[in-house]
PDB file of C-alpha atoms and ligand atoms in Angstrom:
ATOM      1  CA  MET J  19     146.122   1.627-122.926  1.00  0.00           C
ATOM      2  CA  THR J  20     149.848   1.434-121.983  1.00  0.00           C
ATOM      3  CA  LEU J  21     152.110   0.808-125.061  1.00  0.00           C
ATOM      4  CA  LEU J  22     155.517   0.794-123.385  1.00  0.00           C
ATOM      5  CA  GLU J  23     156.413   0.141-119.755  1.00  0.00           C
ATOM      6  CA  LEU J  24     159.654   0.163-118.454  1.00  0.00           C
ATOM      7  CA  CYS J  25     159.798  -1.648-114.855  1.00  0.00           C
ATOM      8  CA  ASP J  26     162.570  -1.123-112.431  1.00  0.00           C
ATOM      9  CA  ILE J  27     165.232  -1.043-115.243  1.00  0.00           C
ATOM     10  CA  SER J  28     168.948  -1.140-114.305  1.00  0.00           C
ATOM     11  CA  TYR J  29     171.954  -0.727-116.687  1.00  0.00           C
ATOM     12  CA  SER J  30     175.770  -0.590-116.115  1.00  0.00           C
ATOM     13  CA  VAL J  31     178.578  -0.306-118.732  1.00  0.00           C
ATOM     14  CA  THR J  32     182.179  -0.870-117.483  1.00  0.00           C
ATOM     15  CA  GLY J  33     181.107  -1.311-113.939  1.00  0.00           C
ATOM     16  CA  ARG J  34     179.391   1.874-113.839  1.00  0.00           C
ATOM     17  CA  LYS J  35     175.786   2.165-112.958  1.00  0.00           C
ATOM     18  CA  ILE J  36     173.932   4.560-115.609  1.00  0.00           C
ATOM     19  CA  LEU J  37     170.261   3.601-114.938  1.00  0.00           C
ATOM     20  CA  ALA J  38     169.384   2.485-111.528  1.00  0.00           C
ATOM     21  CA  GLY J  39     165.758   1.306-111.165  1.00  0.00           C
ATOM     22  CA  LEU J  40     164.226   3.512-113.815  1.00  0.00           C
ATOM     23  CA  THR J  41     160.383   2.993-114.166  1.00  0.00           C
ATOM     24  CA  LEU J  42     158.493   4.781-116.851  1.00  0.00           C
ATOM     25  CA  SER J  43     155.253   4.307-119.063  1.00  0.00           C
ATOM     26  CA  ILE J  44     153.957   5.557-122.194  1.00  0.00           C
ATOM     27  CA  GLU J  45     150.684   5.510-123.246  1.00  0.00           C
ATOM     28  CA  ALA J  46     149.493   4.503-126.847  1.00  0.00           C
ATOM     29  CA  GLY J  47     149.444   7.622-128.937  1.00  0.00           C
ATOM     30  CA  GLU J  48     150.756  10.106-126.481  1.00  0.00           C
ATOM     31  CA  VAL J  49     153.933  12.259-126.878  1.00  0.00           C
ATOM     32  CA  HIS J  50     156.229  12.129-124.047  1.00  0.00           C
ATOM     33  CA  ALA J  51     159.065  14.130-123.402  1.00  0.00           C
ATOM     34  CA  LEU J  52     162.167  13.054-121.581  1.00  0.00           C
ATOM     35  CA  LEU J  53     164.174  15.789-119.888  1.00  0.00           C
ATOM     36  CA  GLY J  54     167.536  15.511-118.140  1.00  0.00           C
ATOM     37  CA  THR J  55     171.036  17.133-118.143  1.00  0.00           C
ATOM     38  CA  ASN J  56     173.866  15.981-120.178  1.00  0.00           C
ATOM     39  CA  GLY J  57     175.007  12.328-119.351  1.00  0.00           C
ATOM     40  CA  THR J  58     171.868  11.030-117.294  1.00  0.00           C
ATOM     41  CA  GLY J  59     171.470   8.123-119.517  1.00  0.00           C
ATOM     42  CA  LYS J  60     168.726   9.553-122.111  1.00  0.00           C
ATOM     43  CA  SER J  61     170.459   8.224-125.194  1.00  0.00           C
ATOM     44  CA  THR J  62     171.161   5.024-123.332  1.00  0.00           C
ATOM     45  CA  LEU J  63     167.585   4.546-122.392  1.00  0.00           C
ATOM     46  CA  ALA J  64     166.795   5.031-126.210  1.00  0.00           C
ATOM     47  CA  SER J  65     169.012   2.232-127.072  1.00  0.00           C
ATOM     48  CA  LEU J  66     167.746  -0.079-124.350  1.00  0.00           C
ATOM     49  CA  ILE J  67     164.104   0.380-125.759  1.00  0.00           C
ATOM     50  CA  MET J  68     165.160  -0.109-129.293  1.00  0.00           C
ATOM     51  CA  GLY J  69     167.176  -3.096-128.499  1.00  0.00           C
ATOM     52  CA  CYS J  70     170.549  -1.826-130.021  1.00  0.00           C
ATOM     53  CA  HIS J  71     173.541  -4.398-129.896  1.00  0.00           C
ATOM     54  CA  GLY J  72     174.910  -4.632-126.450  1.00  0.00           C
ATOM     55  CA  TYR J  73     172.136  -2.738-124.714  1.00  0.00           C
ATOM     56  CA  LEU J  74     170.709  -5.314-122.265  1.00  0.00           C
ATOM     57  CA  PRO J  75     169.229  -4.202-118.964  1.00  0.00           C
ATOM     58  CA  VAL J  76     171.296  -5.812-116.029  1.00  0.00           C
ATOM     59  CA  SER J  77     167.747  -6.131-114.162  1.00  0.00           C
ATOM     60  CA  GLY J  78     164.290  -4.818-114.807  1.00  0.00           C
ATOM     61  CA  GLU J  79     161.552  -5.575-117.646  1.00  0.00           C
ATOM     62  CA  ILE J  80     160.545  -3.618-120.851  1.00  0.00           C
ATOM     63  CA  PHE J  81     156.962  -4.492-121.966  1.00  0.00           C
ATOM     64  CA  PHE J  82     155.465  -3.207-125.410  1.00  0.00           C
ATOM     65  CA  ALA J  83     152.081  -3.545-125.856  1.00  0.00           C
ATOM     66  CA  GLY J  84     151.871  -6.064-123.120  1.00  0.00           C
ATOM     67  CA  THR J  85     154.803  -8.428-124.359  1.00  0.00           C
ATOM     68  CA  LEU J  86     158.209  -8.849-122.637  1.00  0.00           C
ATOM     69  CA  ILE J  87     160.681  -7.649-125.020  1.00  0.00           C
ATOM     70  CA  ASN J  88     163.705  -7.782-123.206  1.00  0.00           C
ATOM     71  CA  ASP J  89     164.881 -10.741-125.048  1.00  0.00           C
ATOM     72  CA  LEU J  90     163.760  -9.354-128.616  1.00  0.00           C
ATOM     73  CA  LYS J  91     166.426  -7.978-131.259  1.00  0.00           C
ATOM     74  CA  ILE J  92     166.438  -4.965-132.861  1.00  0.00           C
ATOM     75  CA  HIS J  93     164.544  -6.064-135.941  1.00  0.00           C
ATOM     76  CA  GLU J  94     162.037  -7.930-134.041  1.00  0.00           C
ATOM     77  CA  ARG J  95     161.300  -4.649-131.926  1.00  0.00           C
ATOM     78  CA  ALA J  96     161.166  -2.799-135.293  1.00  0.00           C
ATOM     79  CA  ARG J  97     158.729  -5.306-136.621  1.00  0.00           C
ATOM     80  CA  LEU J  98     156.504  -4.862-133.379  1.00  0.00           C
ATOM     81  CA  GLY J  99     156.294  -1.184-134.297  1.00  0.00           C
ATOM     82  CA  ILE J 100     159.227   0.647-132.570  1.00  0.00           C
ATOM     83  CA  SER J 101     161.216   2.996-134.645  1.00  0.00           C
ATOM     84  CA  MET J 102     164.134   5.249-133.667  1.00  0.00           C
ATOM     85  CA  ALA J 103     165.611   7.965-136.015  1.00  0.00           C
ATOM     86  CA  TRP J 104     169.428   7.277-135.992  1.00  0.00           C
ATOM     87  CA  GLN J 105     172.123  10.271-136.516  1.00  0.00           C
ATOM     88  CA  GLU J 106     173.065   8.699-139.842  1.00  0.00           C
ATOM     89  CA  PRO J 107     171.074   6.377-142.225  1.00  0.00           C
ATOM     90  CA  ALA J 108     174.560   4.813-143.245  1.00  0.00           C
ATOM     91  CA  ARG J 109     173.194   1.322-143.494  1.00  0.00           C
ATOM     92  CA  PHE J 110     171.194   2.274-146.627  1.00  0.00           C
ATOM     93  CA  GLU J 111     173.953   4.010-148.553  1.00  0.00           C
ATOM     94  CA  GLY J 112     173.444   3.613-152.025  1.00  0.00           C
ATOM     95  CA  LEU J 113     169.518   3.502-152.161  1.00  0.00           C
ATOM     96  CA  ARG J 114     167.726   6.137-153.706  1.00  0.00           C
ATOM     97  CA  VAL J 115     165.500   8.270-151.250  1.00  0.00           C
ATOM     98  CA  ARG J 116     162.303   7.250-152.870  1.00  0.00           C
ATOM     99  CA  ASP J 117     163.360   3.363-152.169  1.00  0.00           C
ATOM    100  CA  TYR J 118     164.710   4.351-148.592  1.00  0.00           C
ATOM    101  CA  LEU J 119     161.417   5.678-147.844  1.00  0.00           C
ATOM    102  CA  THR J 120     159.396   3.021-149.149  1.00  0.00           C
ATOM    103  CA  LEU J 121     161.311   0.186-147.210  1.00  0.00           C
ATOM    104  CA  GLY J 122     159.354  -2.371-145.247  1.00  0.00           C
ATOM    105  CA  THR J 123     156.020  -1.552-144.215  1.00  0.00           C
ATOM    106  CA  ALA J 124     155.837   2.266-145.182  1.00  0.00           C
ATOM    107  CA  ALA J 125     152.331   3.509-144.583  1.00  0.00           C
ATOM    108  CA  GLU J 126     152.982   7.066-145.672  1.00  0.00           C
ATOM    109  CA  GLU J 127     153.460   8.437-148.858  1.00  0.00           C
ATOM    110  CA  PRO J 128     157.224   9.287-149.384  1.00  0.00           C
ATOM    111  CA  GLU J 129     156.064  12.729-150.559  1.00  0.00           C
ATOM    112  CA  SER J 130     154.246  13.772-147.579  1.00  0.00           C
ATOM    113  CA  ALA J 131     157.045  12.587-145.302  1.00  0.00           C
ATOM    114  CA  LEU J 132     159.403  14.634-146.963  1.00  0.00           C
ATOM    115  CA  ARG J 133     157.299  17.932-146.901  1.00  0.00           C
ATOM    116  CA  LEU J 134     156.817  17.016-143.123  1.00  0.00           C
ATOM    117  CA  VAL J 135     160.542  17.599-142.608  1.00  0.00           C
ATOM    118  CA  GLY J 136     161.087  20.479-144.783  1.00  0.00           C
ATOM    119  CA  LEU J 137     162.209  18.739-148.076  1.00  0.00           C
ATOM    120  CA  GLU J 138     160.691  19.274-151.449  1.00  0.00           C
ATOM    121  CA  PRO J 139     159.815  15.947-152.789  1.00  0.00           C
ATOM    122  CA  SER J 140     160.562  16.627-156.281  1.00  0.00           C
ATOM    123  CA  ARG J 141     164.331  17.661-155.518  1.00  0.00           C
ATOM    124  CA  TYR J 142     164.970  14.502-153.276  1.00  0.00           C
ATOM    125  CA  LEU J 143     163.072  11.598-154.458  1.00  0.00           C
ATOM    126  CA  ASP J 144     165.465  10.547-156.952  1.00  0.00           C
ATOM    127  CA  ARG J 145     168.826  11.375-155.058  1.00  0.00           C
ATOM    128  CA  MET J 146     170.861   8.906-153.686  1.00  0.00           C
ATOM    129  CA  VAL J 147     171.151   8.511-150.071  1.00  0.00           C
ATOM    130  CA  ASP J 148     175.116   9.099-149.776  1.00  0.00           C
ATOM    131  CA  ARG J 149     177.560  11.686-148.983  1.00  0.00           C
ATOM    132  CA  SER J 150     176.117  13.908-151.987  1.00  0.00           C
ATOM    133  CA  LEU J 151     173.543  14.814-149.361  1.00  0.00           C
ATOM    134  CA  SER J 152     174.542  17.128-146.655  1.00  0.00           C
ATOM    135  CA  GLY J 153     174.547  16.095-142.869  1.00  0.00           C
ATOM    136  CA  GLY J 154     171.431  17.992-142.504  1.00  0.00           C
ATOM    137  CA  GLU J 155     169.729  16.505-145.231  1.00  0.00           C
ATOM    138  CA  ARG J 156     170.617  12.996-144.186  1.00  0.00           C
ATOM    139  CA  LYS J 157     169.224  13.555-140.898  1.00  0.00           C
ATOM    140  CA  ARG J 158     165.875  15.171-142.334  1.00  0.00           C
ATOM    141  CA  ILE J 159     165.698  12.216-144.639  1.00  0.00           C
ATOM    142  CA  GLU J 160     166.002   9.893-141.810  1.00  0.00           C
ATOM    143  CA  LEU J 161     163.555  11.514-139.699  1.00  0.00           C
ATOM    144  CA  ALA J 162     161.156  11.282-142.819  1.00  0.00           C
ATOM    145  CA  SER J 163     161.817   7.591-142.899  1.00  0.00           C
ATOM    146  CA  VAL J 164     160.392   7.180-139.216  1.00  0.00           C
ATOM    147  CA  LEU J 165     157.498   9.123-140.321  1.00  0.00           C
ATOM    148  CA  ALA J 166     156.861   7.077-143.340  1.00  0.00           C
ATOM    149  CA  LEU J 167     156.557   4.004-141.047  1.00  0.00           C
ATOM    150  CA  ARG J 168     154.064   5.666-139.128  1.00  0.00           C
ATOM    151  CA  PRO J 169     155.362   3.206-136.203  1.00  0.00           C
ATOM    152  CA  LYS J 170     153.574   2.541-132.891  1.00  0.00           C
ATOM    153  CA  LEU J 171     156.546   4.026-130.958  1.00  0.00           C
ATOM    154  CA  ALA J 172     158.715   6.567-132.496  1.00  0.00           C
ATOM    155  CA  ILE J 173     162.007   7.508-130.520  1.00  0.00           C
ATOM    156  CA  LEU J 174     163.241  10.950-131.455  1.00  0.00           C
ATOM    157  CA  ASP J 175     166.455  11.702-129.486  1.00  0.00           C
ATOM    158  CA  GLU J 176     166.969  15.255-130.524  1.00  0.00           C
ATOM    159  CA  PRO J 177     170.522  15.583-130.891  1.00  0.00           C
ATOM    160  CA  ASP J 178     170.553  12.569-133.217  1.00  0.00           C
ATOM    161  CA  SER J 179     167.072  12.314-134.937  1.00  0.00           C
ATOM    162  CA  GLY J 180     167.011  15.192-137.058  1.00  0.00           C
ATOM    163  CA  ILE J 181     164.534  17.280-135.410  1.00  0.00           C
ATOM    164  CA  ASP J 182     167.354  19.541-134.311  1.00  0.00           C
ATOM    165  CA  MET J 183     167.352  20.532-137.875  1.00  0.00           C
ATOM    166  CA  LEU J 184     163.582  21.813-137.813  1.00  0.00           C
ATOM    167  CA  SER J 185     162.031  24.885-136.543  1.00  0.00           C
ATOM    168  CA  THR J 186     159.886  24.867-133.648  1.00  0.00           C
ATOM    169  CA  ASP J 187     156.853  25.278-135.609  1.00  0.00           C
ATOM    170  CA  ASP J 188     158.068  22.144-137.783  1.00  0.00           C
ATOM    171  CA  ILE J 189     158.477  19.964-134.905  1.00  0.00           C
ATOM    172  CA  ILE J 190     155.214  20.847-133.400  1.00  0.00           C
ATOM    173  CA  ARG J 191     153.876  19.796-137.031  1.00  0.00           C
ATOM    174  CA  VAL J 192     155.785  16.485-137.010  1.00  0.00           C
ATOM    175  CA  LEU J 193     154.547  15.658-133.488  1.00  0.00           C
ATOM    176  CA  ASP J 194     150.936  16.502-134.386  1.00  0.00           C
ATOM    177  CA  HIS J 195     151.388  14.331-137.395  1.00  0.00           C
ATOM    178  CA  LEU J 196     152.689  11.277-135.614  1.00  0.00           C
ATOM    179  CA  ARG J 197     150.064  11.581-132.854  1.00  0.00           C
ATOM    180  CA  SER J 198     147.309  12.210-135.341  1.00  0.00           C
ATOM    181  CA  GLY J 199     148.435   8.954-137.169  1.00  0.00           C
ATOM    182  CA  GLY J 200     148.277   7.006-133.789  1.00  0.00           C
ATOM    183  CA  SER J 201     152.128   6.814-132.978  1.00  0.00           C
ATOM    184  CA  ALA J 202     153.413   7.284-129.456  1.00  0.00           C
ATOM    185  CA  VAL J 203     156.474   9.384-129.273  1.00  0.00           C
ATOM    186  CA  LEU J 204     159.233   9.395-126.706  1.00  0.00           C
ATOM    187  CA  LEU J 205     160.856  12.806-127.379  1.00  0.00           C
ATOM    188  CA  ILE J 206     164.198  13.544-125.950  1.00  0.00           C
ATOM    189  CA  THR J 207     164.681  17.082-125.812  1.00  0.00           C
ATOM    190  CA  HIS J 208     166.237  19.898-123.940  1.00  0.00           C
ATOM    191  CA  ARG J 209     164.139  22.607-125.452  1.00  0.00           C
ATOM    192  CA  ASP J 210     161.247  23.761-123.386  1.00  0.00           C
ATOM    193  CA  GLU J 211     159.172  25.024-126.231  1.00  0.00           C
ATOM    194  CA  ILE J 212     159.486  21.553-127.624  1.00  0.00           C
ATOM    195  CA  ALA J 213     158.802  19.613-124.557  1.00  0.00           C
ATOM    196  CA  ALA J 214     155.645  22.018-124.149  1.00  0.00           C
ATOM    197  CA  ALA J 215     154.364  20.324-127.046  1.00  0.00           C
ATOM    198  CA  ALA J 216     154.170  17.116-125.697  1.00  0.00           C
ATOM    199  CA  ASP J 217     151.046  15.286-123.577  1.00  0.00           C
ATOM    200  CA  ARG J 218     153.260  14.328-120.633  1.00  0.00           C
ATOM    201  CA  ALA J 219     157.004  14.731-119.586  1.00  0.00           C
ATOM    202  CA  SER J 220     159.214  12.836-117.388  1.00  0.00           C
ATOM    203  CA  GLN J 221     162.587  14.129-115.926  1.00  0.00           C
ATOM    204  CA  ILE J 222     165.452  11.446-115.499  1.00  0.00           C
ATOM    205  CA  CYS J 223     168.240  12.143-112.873  1.00  0.00           C
ATOM    206  CA  GLY J 224     170.300   9.591-110.960  1.00  0.00           C
ATOM    207  CA  GLY J 225     169.520   6.762-113.400  1.00  0.00           C
ATOM    208  CA  ARG J 226     165.786   6.742-112.609  1.00  0.00           C
ATOM    209  CA  ILE J 227     162.779   8.958-113.401  1.00  0.00           C
ATOM    210  CA  VAL J 228     162.439  11.590-110.464  1.00  0.00           C
ATOM    211  CA  CYS J 229     159.208  13.321-111.877  1.00  0.00           C
ATOM    212  CA  THR J 230     156.453  12.917-114.437  1.00  0.00           C
ATOM    213  CA  GLY J 231     153.683  15.204-115.153  1.00  0.00           C
ATOM    214  CA  SER J 232     152.469  18.160-117.357  1.00  0.00           C
ATOM    215  CA  PRO J 233     155.377  19.212-119.628  1.00  0.00           C
ATOM    216  CA  GLY J 234     154.977  22.588-117.864  1.00  0.00           C
ATOM    217  CA  GLU J 235     155.331  21.250-114.446  1.00  0.00           C
ATOM    218  CA  VAL J 236     158.390  18.865-115.339  1.00  0.00           C
ATOM    219  CA  ALA J 237     159.999  21.688-117.236  1.00  0.00           C
ATOM    220  CA  ALA J 238     159.720  23.875-114.299  1.00  0.00           C
ATOM    221  CA  GLY J 239     161.393  21.435-112.016  1.00  0.00           C
ATOM    222  CA  PHE J 240     164.020  20.505-114.613  1.00  0.00           C
ATOM    223  CA  LYS J 241     165.148  24.395-114.868  1.00  0.00           C
ATOM    224  CA  SER J 242     165.361  24.799-111.170  1.00  0.00           C
ATOM    225  CA  ARG J 243     168.121  22.112-111.542  1.00  0.00           C
ATOM    226  CA  LYS J 244     167.015  20.486-108.172  1.00  0.00           C
ATOM    227  CA  CYS J 245     166.825  16.853-108.038  1.00  0.00           C
ATOM    228  CA  ILE J 246     163.735  15.645-106.354  1.00  0.00           C
ATOM    229  CA  SER J 247     164.933  12.471-105.288  1.00  0.00           C
ATOM    230  CA  CYS J 248     168.313  11.824-106.719  1.00  0.00           C
ATOM    231  CA  ASP J 249     170.534   9.347-104.868  1.00  0.00           C
ATOM    232  CA  GLY J 250     173.476  11.490-106.131  1.00  0.00           C
ATOM    233  CA  GLU J 251     175.495   8.325-107.373  1.00  0.00           C
ATOM    234  CA  VAL J 252     175.059   9.075-111.154  1.00  0.00           C
ATOM    235  CA  CYS J 253     173.681  12.443-111.028  1.00  0.00           C
ATOM    236  CA  SER J 254     175.488  14.936-113.410  1.00  0.00           C
ATOM    237  CA  ASP J 255     173.698  18.167-112.294  1.00  0.00           C
ATOM    238  CA  GLU J 256     175.811  20.872-113.759  1.00  0.00           C
TER     239      GLU J 256
HETATM  240  P1  LIG E   4     172.471  11.644-122.214  1.00  0.00           P
HETATM  241  O1  LIG E   4     171.906  11.011-123.534  1.00  0.00           O
HETATM  242  O2  LIG E   4     171.559  11.718-121.319  1.00  0.00           O
HETATM  243  O3  LIG E   4     173.503  12.896-122.375  1.00  0.00           O
HETATM  244  P2  LIG E   4     174.046   9.196-122.567  1.00  0.00           P
HETATM  245  O4  LIG E   4     172.958   7.966-122.265  1.00  0.00           O
HETATM  246  O5  LIG E   4     174.644   9.314-123.702  1.00  0.00           O
HETATM  247  O6  LIG E   4     173.596  10.459-121.854  1.00  0.00           O
HETATM  248  O7  LIG E   4     175.078   8.571-121.415  1.00  0.00           O
HETATM  249  C1  LIG E   4     174.955   8.449-120.153  1.00  0.00           C
HETATM  250  C2  LIG E   4     176.229   8.118-119.266  1.00  0.00           C
HETATM  251  O8  LIG E   4     177.007   6.786-119.625  1.00  0.00           O
HETATM  252  C3  LIG E   4     177.428   9.383-119.543  1.00  0.00           C
HETATM  253  O9  LIG E   4     177.898   9.372-118.536  1.00  0.00           O
HETATM  254  C4  LIG E   4     178.490   8.422-120.799  1.00  0.00           C
HETATM  255  O10 LIG E   4     179.386   8.873-120.715  1.00  0.00           O
HETATM  256  C5  LIG E   4     178.094   7.017-120.383  1.00  0.00           C
HETATM  257  N1  LIG E   4     178.172   5.898-121.388  1.00  0.00           N
HETATM  258  C6  LIG E   4     177.225   5.785-122.470  1.00  0.00           C
HETATM  259  N2  LIG E   4     177.739   4.704-123.183  1.00  0.00           N
HETATM  260  C7  LIG E   4     179.017   4.425-122.685  1.00  0.00           C
HETATM  261  C8  LIG E   4     179.692   3.394-123.157  1.00  0.00           C
HETATM  262  N3  LIG E   4     179.535   2.754-124.091  1.00  0.00           N
HETATM  263  N4  LIG E   4     181.030   3.212-122.355  1.00  0.00           N
HETATM  264  C9  LIG E   4     181.049   3.925-121.312  1.00  0.00           C
HETATM  265  N5  LIG E   4     180.303   4.949-120.762  1.00  0.00           N
HETATM  266  C10 LIG E   4     179.222   5.118-121.532  1.00  0.00           C
HETATM  267 MG1  LIG E   5     172.088  11.728-125.647  1.00  0.00          MG
END
């Protein structure tokens, strides 16, 4: 079953085309890696899927579980089961970690979510989510909050999501956990060994998806740094 379907999405900011006819689908329960050089629009795409403020496609449709969600706000998309790990859980400053991890419709025990991100629950559950936590601890807790929700779709943008804090083995454990709980994952990464743990992968270039296949195939194409069908307009190949 297709969970997320992006159909012919275009997006511009200050008159500049970032995405130009991007089409991608993610199956329910699959871990789908998204590869692309810096500036190709991966984080923009994540924000468009999540429905962050100001991220409206110029054209194209976003379907989630068969429903057109273009006009849904971020909290409405969250309610449908889309969840993204943010760089900073600043919105919840002042909550205890325990409460932060049991907000909303948390399906997972906070203890197991913390263990999955490499934090000892007894040392963290009663701490406050504030500046007394290191940046790395905050990112891990943020990732734990996504795990605790057991979303239908988890968006993990590597530099922002806290997975960069984890070892490859830990990330693979997190992905296996999400997969076995039925979550699909959009995994934005530049590390081959992490992409290798995905079920499928896609490469973004020139504002669109240029290749989808097994992670090995797509990573090999990505590494060769040759665009397959880039129109050159927004290609930032280095
Ligand atoms: P990636 O995550 O793949 O590195 P981004 O999605 O962050 O890429 O950015 C894609 C392109 O869009 C970059 O060239 C970036 O400079 C540009 N961009 C992103 N957000 C904005 C913005 N708010 N204003 C202007 N340009 C932006
Ligand atoms: Mg990015």
